[in-house]
Coordinates of C-alpha atoms and ligand atoms in Angstrom, one line a residue:
X8 CA 0.1 0.0 -0.1
X9 CA 1.4 3.5 -0.8
X10 CA 0.1 6.8 0.3
X11 CA 0.6 9.6 -2.1
X12 CA -0.6 12.9 -1.1
X13 CA -4.2 12.2 -0.2
X14 CA -4.7 9.1 -2.4
X15 CA -4.9 5.9 -0.7
X16 CA -3.3 3.0 -2.9
X17 CA -3.9 -0.7 -2.6
X18 CA -1.5 -2.7 -4.8
X19 CA -3.3 -6.2 -5.7
X20 CA -0.5 -8.5 -5.0
X21 CA 1.1 -10.1 -7.8
X22 CA -1.3 -8.8 -10.4
X23 CA 0.4 -5.7 -11.6
X24 CA -2.6 -3.4 -10.8
X25 CA -4.1 -1.5 -7.9
X26 CA -7.1 0.5 -6.5
X27 CA -6.8 3.9 -5.4
X28 CA -9.3 6.2 -3.4
X29 CA -8.9 9.8 -2.8
X30 CA -9.4 10.8 0.7
X31 CA -9.9 13.8 2.6
X32 CA -8.4 12.8 6.2
X33 CA -7.1 10.0 8.1
X34 CA -9.5 9.6 10.8
X35 CA -7.4 6.5 12.7
X36 CA -4.5 4.5 12.8
X37 CA -3.5 1.6 15.2
X38 CA -1.7 -1.3 15.5
X39 CA -3.7 -4.1 17.0
X40 CA -2.2 -7.1 18.3
X41 CA -3.0 -8.7 15.0
X42 CA -3.3 -6.0 12.5
X43 CA -2.8 -2.3 11.6
X44 CA -6.3 -0.8 11.6
X45 CA -6.7 2.5 9.4
X46 CA -9.9 4.5 9.0
X47 CA -9.8 7.1 6.1
X48 CA -12.6 9.8 4.9
X49 CA -12.7 9.4 1.5
X50 CA -13.8 11.9 -1.1
X51 CA -16.6 9.7 -2.8
X52 CA -16.7 6.2 -1.1
X53 CA -17.5 7.7 2.4
X54 CA -15.3 6.1 5.2
X55 CA -12.9 3.5 4.5
X56 CA -11.4 0.7 6.8
X57 CA -8.2 -1.1 5.9
X58 CA -6.7 -3.9 7.8
X59 CA -2.8 -4.3 7.1
X60 CA -3.1 -1.7 4.4
X61 CA -6.1 -3.7 2.6
X62 CA -9.4 -2.6 1.7
X63 CA -11.9 -4.2 4.1
X64 CA -15.2 -2.0 4.2
X65 CA -16.3 1.4 2.7
X66 CA -19.6 3.0 3.5
X67 CA -20.4 3.1 -0.3
X68 CA -20.3 -0.3 -1.5
X69 CA -20.1 -2.7 1.5
X70 CA -24.0 -3.6 1.1
X71 CA -23.1 -5.7 -1.9
X72 CA -20.8 -8.0 0.2
X73 CA -22.8 -8.0 3.4
X74 CA -26.0 -8.9 1.8
X75 CA -24.4 -11.6 -0.6
X76 CA -22.6 -13.1 2.4
X77 CA -25.6 -13.6 4.5
X78 CA -29.0 -13.9 2.3
X79 CA -28.4 -16.5 -0.2
X80 CA -27.1 -19.0 2.7
X81 CA -30.0 -18.1 5.1
X82 CA -32.7 -18.5 2.0
X83 CA -31.0 -21.8 1.1
X84 CA -31.8 -23.2 5.0
X85 CA -35.2 -24.3 5.3
X86 CA -35.5 -22.5 8.7
X87 CA -32.3 -21.0 10.0
X88 CA -32.1 -20.1 13.6
X89 CA -28.6 -20.5 14.9
X90 CA -26.4 -18.5 13.0
X91 CA -22.5 -18.4 13.4
X92 CA -20.4 -15.6 11.8
X93 CA -16.6 -16.3 11.7
X94 CA -14.7 -13.0 11.4
X95 CA -17.1 -10.3 10.3
X96 CA -15.4 -7.8 12.6
X97 CA -17.2 -4.7 10.9
X98 CA -20.3 -6.1 11.8
X99 CA -22.1 -5.6 8.4
X100 CA -23.0 -9.2 7.8
X101 CA -24.2 -9.6 11.5
X102 CA -26.7 -7.0 10.8
X103 CA -28.1 -8.7 7.6
X104 CA -28.3 -11.9 9.6
X105 CA -30.4 -10.4 12.1
X106 CA -32.9 -9.0 9.5
X107 CA -34.3 -12.7 9.4
X108 CA -37.1 -13.2 12.0
X109 CA -36.4 -17.0 12.3
X110 CA -33.1 -16.3 13.7
X111 CA -32.9 -16.9 17.4
X112 CA -28.8 -16.7 17.7
X113 CA -26.6 -14.8 15.8
X114 CA -23.1 -15.7 17.4
X115 CA -20.1 -13.6 16.0
X116 CA -16.4 -15.1 16.6
X117 CA -14.0 -12.2 15.6
X118 CA -10.3 -12.7 16.6
X119 CA -9.6 -8.9 16.8
X120 CA -11.9 -7.0 19.2
X121 CA -10.3 -3.9 18.2
X122 CA -11.8 -4.1 14.9
X123 CA -15.2 -4.2 16.2
X124 CA -14.7 -1.3 18.6
X125 CA -13.2 0.6 15.7
X126 CA -16.1 -0.2 13.5
X127 CA -18.6 0.8 16.2
X128 CA -16.9 4.4 16.4
X129 CA -16.5 4.9 12.4
X130 CA -19.1 2.8 10.8
X131 CA -22.1 2.9 13.4
X132 CA -24.8 1.9 10.7
X133 CA -22.8 -1.3 10.2
X134 CA -22.9 -1.9 14.2
X135 CA -26.7 -0.8 14.5
X136 CA -27.7 -4.3 15.5
X137 CA -24.9 -5.2 17.9
X138 CA -27.2 -4.8 20.8
X139 CA -30.0 -7.0 19.4
X140 CA -30.9 -9.6 22.2
X141 CA -30.1 -12.2 19.7
X142 CA -26.6 -11.2 19.0
X143 CA -23.6 -12.6 20.9
X144 CA -20.2 -11.0 20.1
X145 CA -17.1 -13.1 21.0
X146 CA -13.6 -12.3 20.4
X147 CA -11.9 -15.3 19.7
X148 CA -9.9 -17.6 17.1
X149 CA -12.7 -19.0 14.9
X150 CA -10.8 -22.1 13.9
X151 CA -10.3 -23.0 17.8
X152 CA -14.1 -22.2 18.4
X153 CA -15.8 -24.4 15.6
X154 CA -13.3 -27.2 16.8
X155 CA -14.8 -27.1 20.2
X156 CA -18.3 -26.3 19.1
X157 CA -21.0 -28.7 20.1
X158 CA -22.1 -31.1 17.1
X159 CA -25.1 -29.8 15.2
X160 CA -25.3 -26.6 17.1
X161 CA -25.5 -24.2 14.2
X162 CA -27.9 -24.0 11.4
X163 CA -25.6 -21.8 9.1
X164 CA -22.0 -21.0 9.5
X165 CA -20.7 -17.8 7.6
X166 CA -16.9 -17.3 7.3
X167 CA -16.4 -13.6 6.7
X168 CA -12.7 -13.5 6.9
X169 CA -9.8 -11.6 5.7
X170 CA -7.5 -13.1 3.0
X171 CA -6.3 -16.7 3.2
X172 CA -2.9 -15.5 5.0
X173 CA -2.1 -15.3 8.5
X174 CA -4.6 -16.2 11.2
X175 CA -7.4 -16.4 8.5
X176 CA -5.4 -19.3 6.2
X177 CA -6.9 -22.0 8.6
X178 CA -10.3 -20.9 7.7
X179 CA -9.8 -22.0 4.1
X180 CA -8.6 -25.5 5.2
X181 CA -10.5 -29.0 4.6
X182 CA -9.8 -29.6 8.5
X183 CA -11.9 -26.3 9.4
X184 CA -14.6 -27.2 7.0
X185 CA -15.0 -30.5 8.5
X186 CA -15.4 -29.1 11.9
X187 CA -18.0 -26.9 10.5
X188 CA -19.8 -29.9 9.0
X189 CA -20.0 -31.6 12.5
X190 CA -20.9 -28.2 13.9
X191 CA -23.8 -27.9 11.6
X192 CA -27.3 -29.5 12.0
X193 CA -28.5 -32.2 9.4
X194 CA -29.9 -29.3 6.9
X195 CA -26.7 -27.1 7.7
X196 CA -25.1 -24.5 5.3
X197 CA -21.9 -23.2 5.2
X198 CA -20.8 -19.9 3.4
X199 CA -17.3 -18.7 3.1
X200 CA -16.2 -15.4 1.3
X201 CA -13.8 -17.0 -1.6
X202 CA -11.9 -14.4 -3.0
X203 CA -12.0 -13.1 -6.8
X204 CA -13.1 -15.2 -9.8
X205 CA -10.8 -13.4 -12.1
X206 CA -7.7 -13.4 -9.9
X207 CA -8.0 -16.5 -7.7
X208 CA -10.2 -19.1 -9.7
X209 CA -7.6 -21.8 -8.4
X210 CA -8.5 -20.9 -4.8
X211 CA -12.1 -21.1 -5.6
X212 CA -11.4 -24.7 -7.2
X213 CA -9.4 -25.8 -3.9
X214 CA -12.2 -24.3 -1.6
X215 CA -14.9 -26.3 -3.6
X216 CA -12.8 -29.4 -3.3
X217 CA -12.2 -29.2 0.2
X218 CA -15.7 -28.4 1.0
X219 CA -16.8 -31.6 -1.0
X220 CA -14.1 -33.7 0.8
X221 CA -15.3 -32.6 4.1
X222 CA -18.7 -34.5 3.6
X223 CA -20.9 -31.7 2.1
X224 CA -23.1 -33.1 -0.5
X225 CA -23.5 -29.8 -2.7
X226 CA -21.2 -26.9 -3.3
X227 CA -22.0 -23.8 -5.1
X228 CA -20.0 -20.6 -5.7
X229 CA -21.9 -17.3 -5.9
X230 CA -20.2 -14.2 -7.7
X231 CA -21.2 -10.6 -7.3
X232 CA -19.8 -7.3 -7.9
X233 CA -17.5 -5.6 -5.3
X234 CA -15.6 -2.7 -6.7
X235 CA -12.8 -2.0 -4.0
X236 CA -11.9 -5.7 -3.6
X237 CA -9.0 -6.9 -6.0
X238 CA -10.5 -7.1 -9.6
X239 CA -13.8 -5.6 -8.6
X240 CA -15.3 -8.9 -8.9
X241 CA -15.9 -11.2 -5.6
X242 CA -17.4 -14.6 -4.6
X243 CA -18.7 -16.7 -1.9
X244 CA -18.7 -20.5 -2.0
X245 CA -21.8 -22.3 -0.1
X246 CA -22.1 -25.8 0.7
X247 CA -25.1 -27.9 2.0
X248 CA -24.8 -31.2 4.2
X249 CA -28.2 -32.3 2.6
X250 CA -27.7 -31.2 -1.0
X251 CA -30.0 -28.8 -3.1
X252 CA -28.4 -25.5 -2.7
X253 CA -30.4 -24.1 -6.1
X254 CA -33.9 -24.9 -4.3
X255 CA -33.6 -22.0 -2.2
X256 CA -36.8 -20.5 -0.4
X257 CA -37.6 -18.2 -3.5
X258 CA -41.2 -16.8 -2.0
X259 CA -39.6 -15.9 1.4
X260 CA -36.6 -14.1 -0.5
X261 CA -39.4 -12.1 -2.3
X262 CA -41.3 -11.1 0.6
X263 CA -38.5 -9.8 2.7
X264 CA -37.0 -7.1 4.5
X265 CA -35.3 -4.0 2.8
X266 CA -32.2 -4.8 0.8
X267 CA -30.2 -2.7 -1.7
X268 CA -28.7 -5.7 -3.7
X269 CA -29.9 -8.9 -2.9
X270 CA -33.3 -10.4 -4.1
X271 CA -34.3 -13.8 -5.4
X272 CA -33.3 -13.1 -9.1
X273 CA -30.1 -11.7 -8.1
X274 CA -29.5 -15.1 -5.9
X275 CA -30.4 -17.3 -8.8
X276 CA -28.1 -15.2 -11.1
X277 CA -25.2 -15.1 -9.0
X278 CA -25.3 -19.0 -9.1
X279 CA -24.7 -18.9 -12.7
X280 CA -21.0 -19.7 -13.5
X281 CA -19.0 -18.0 -16.3
X282 CA -17.7 -20.7 -18.7
X283 CA -14.1 -20.5 -17.4
X284 CA -15.3 -21.0 -13.7
X285 CA -17.4 -24.2 -14.6
X286 CA -14.4 -26.2 -15.5
Ligands
SAM319 N1 -15.0 -8.0 3.9 C1 -14.0 -8.4 4.5 C2 -13.1 -9.1 3.3 O1 -13.5 -9.9 2.5 O2 -11.7 -9.2 3.2 C3 -13.7 -9.1 5.6 C4 -14.3 -8.5 6.8 S1 -13.9 -8.6 8.5 C5 -13.1 -7.2 8.7 C6 -12.6 -9.8 8.4 C7 -12.2 -10.3 9.5 O3 -11.7 -11.8 9.8 C8 -11.0 -9.5 10.4 O4 -11.6 -8.5 11.3 C9 -10.1 -10.5 11.1 O5 -9.8 -9.8 12.4 C10 -10.9 -11.6 11.5 N2 -10.1 -13.1 11.1 C11 -9.1 -13.2 10.6 N3 -8.6 -14.4 10.9 C12 -9.6 -14.8 11.8 C13 -9.6 -16.1 12.7 N4 -8.9 -17.1 12.6 N5 -10.8 -16.2 13.6 C14 -11.9 -15.1 13.6 N6 -11.9 -14.0 13.1 C15 -10.5 -13.9 12.1

């Protein structure tokens, strides 16, 4: 990441490309026990949070990612009640999960408490549901949390993690997916952010293989635009214990709460893979 006068730039490692956002001021900068956390006030994207110099969330475009990390998986489950979010420190995914009336528990296990405390200060709208009586905010390693979870104790697990490096690397492993499988009820759904279809197709392939090898009957990758992430095109990979990811609760997803990106056609469309990803 380089910092020219009032331009924040993230170089997309190994891709010979980058993204720059013009900013008015830098609002926060700290080194937590796990990562560097910075907040910028940008000219056109509202506030920006970076972790170790990489774009995590902006006011302007986070809705696409947070809606697509939560609603497809929740509508793919017949009756989701107990939801676990791994990572998700900015709390935007948690807020989307709590829009589902049937959810009785939304437990978030974020490694770095400082990410959430900084988000509460600079992204209050993303943290608006943190005091919902159904929400449980835990600060722990998601890998350890799932390893000791009671079998069949969750209906949906959402892995809203940073890239597969450092403490997040293990969140993309077969061993972790196996523990998620055990922690999920018989109709359980797992979904994890799976990076860029354009830049990381190989990772998506290995995530799909690891999820299948962990026992999940059906695996499907959703893709969607995310302009401030590498390549501007992002993905999430879902897995179902009992199969049938394509038969999601379409009527319910039409009569739903407000969203700005997700709807049942988008859900359906996001599952349609471009030719190069089908292979
Ligand atoms: N939207 C972002 C993206 O796609 O890169 C992710 C949002 S969220 C801020 C990512 C969170 O994952 C970070 O706050 C980080 O601390 C957390 N994280 C990384 N490894 C973790 C682990 N092993 N257990 C729990 N949280 C973890």
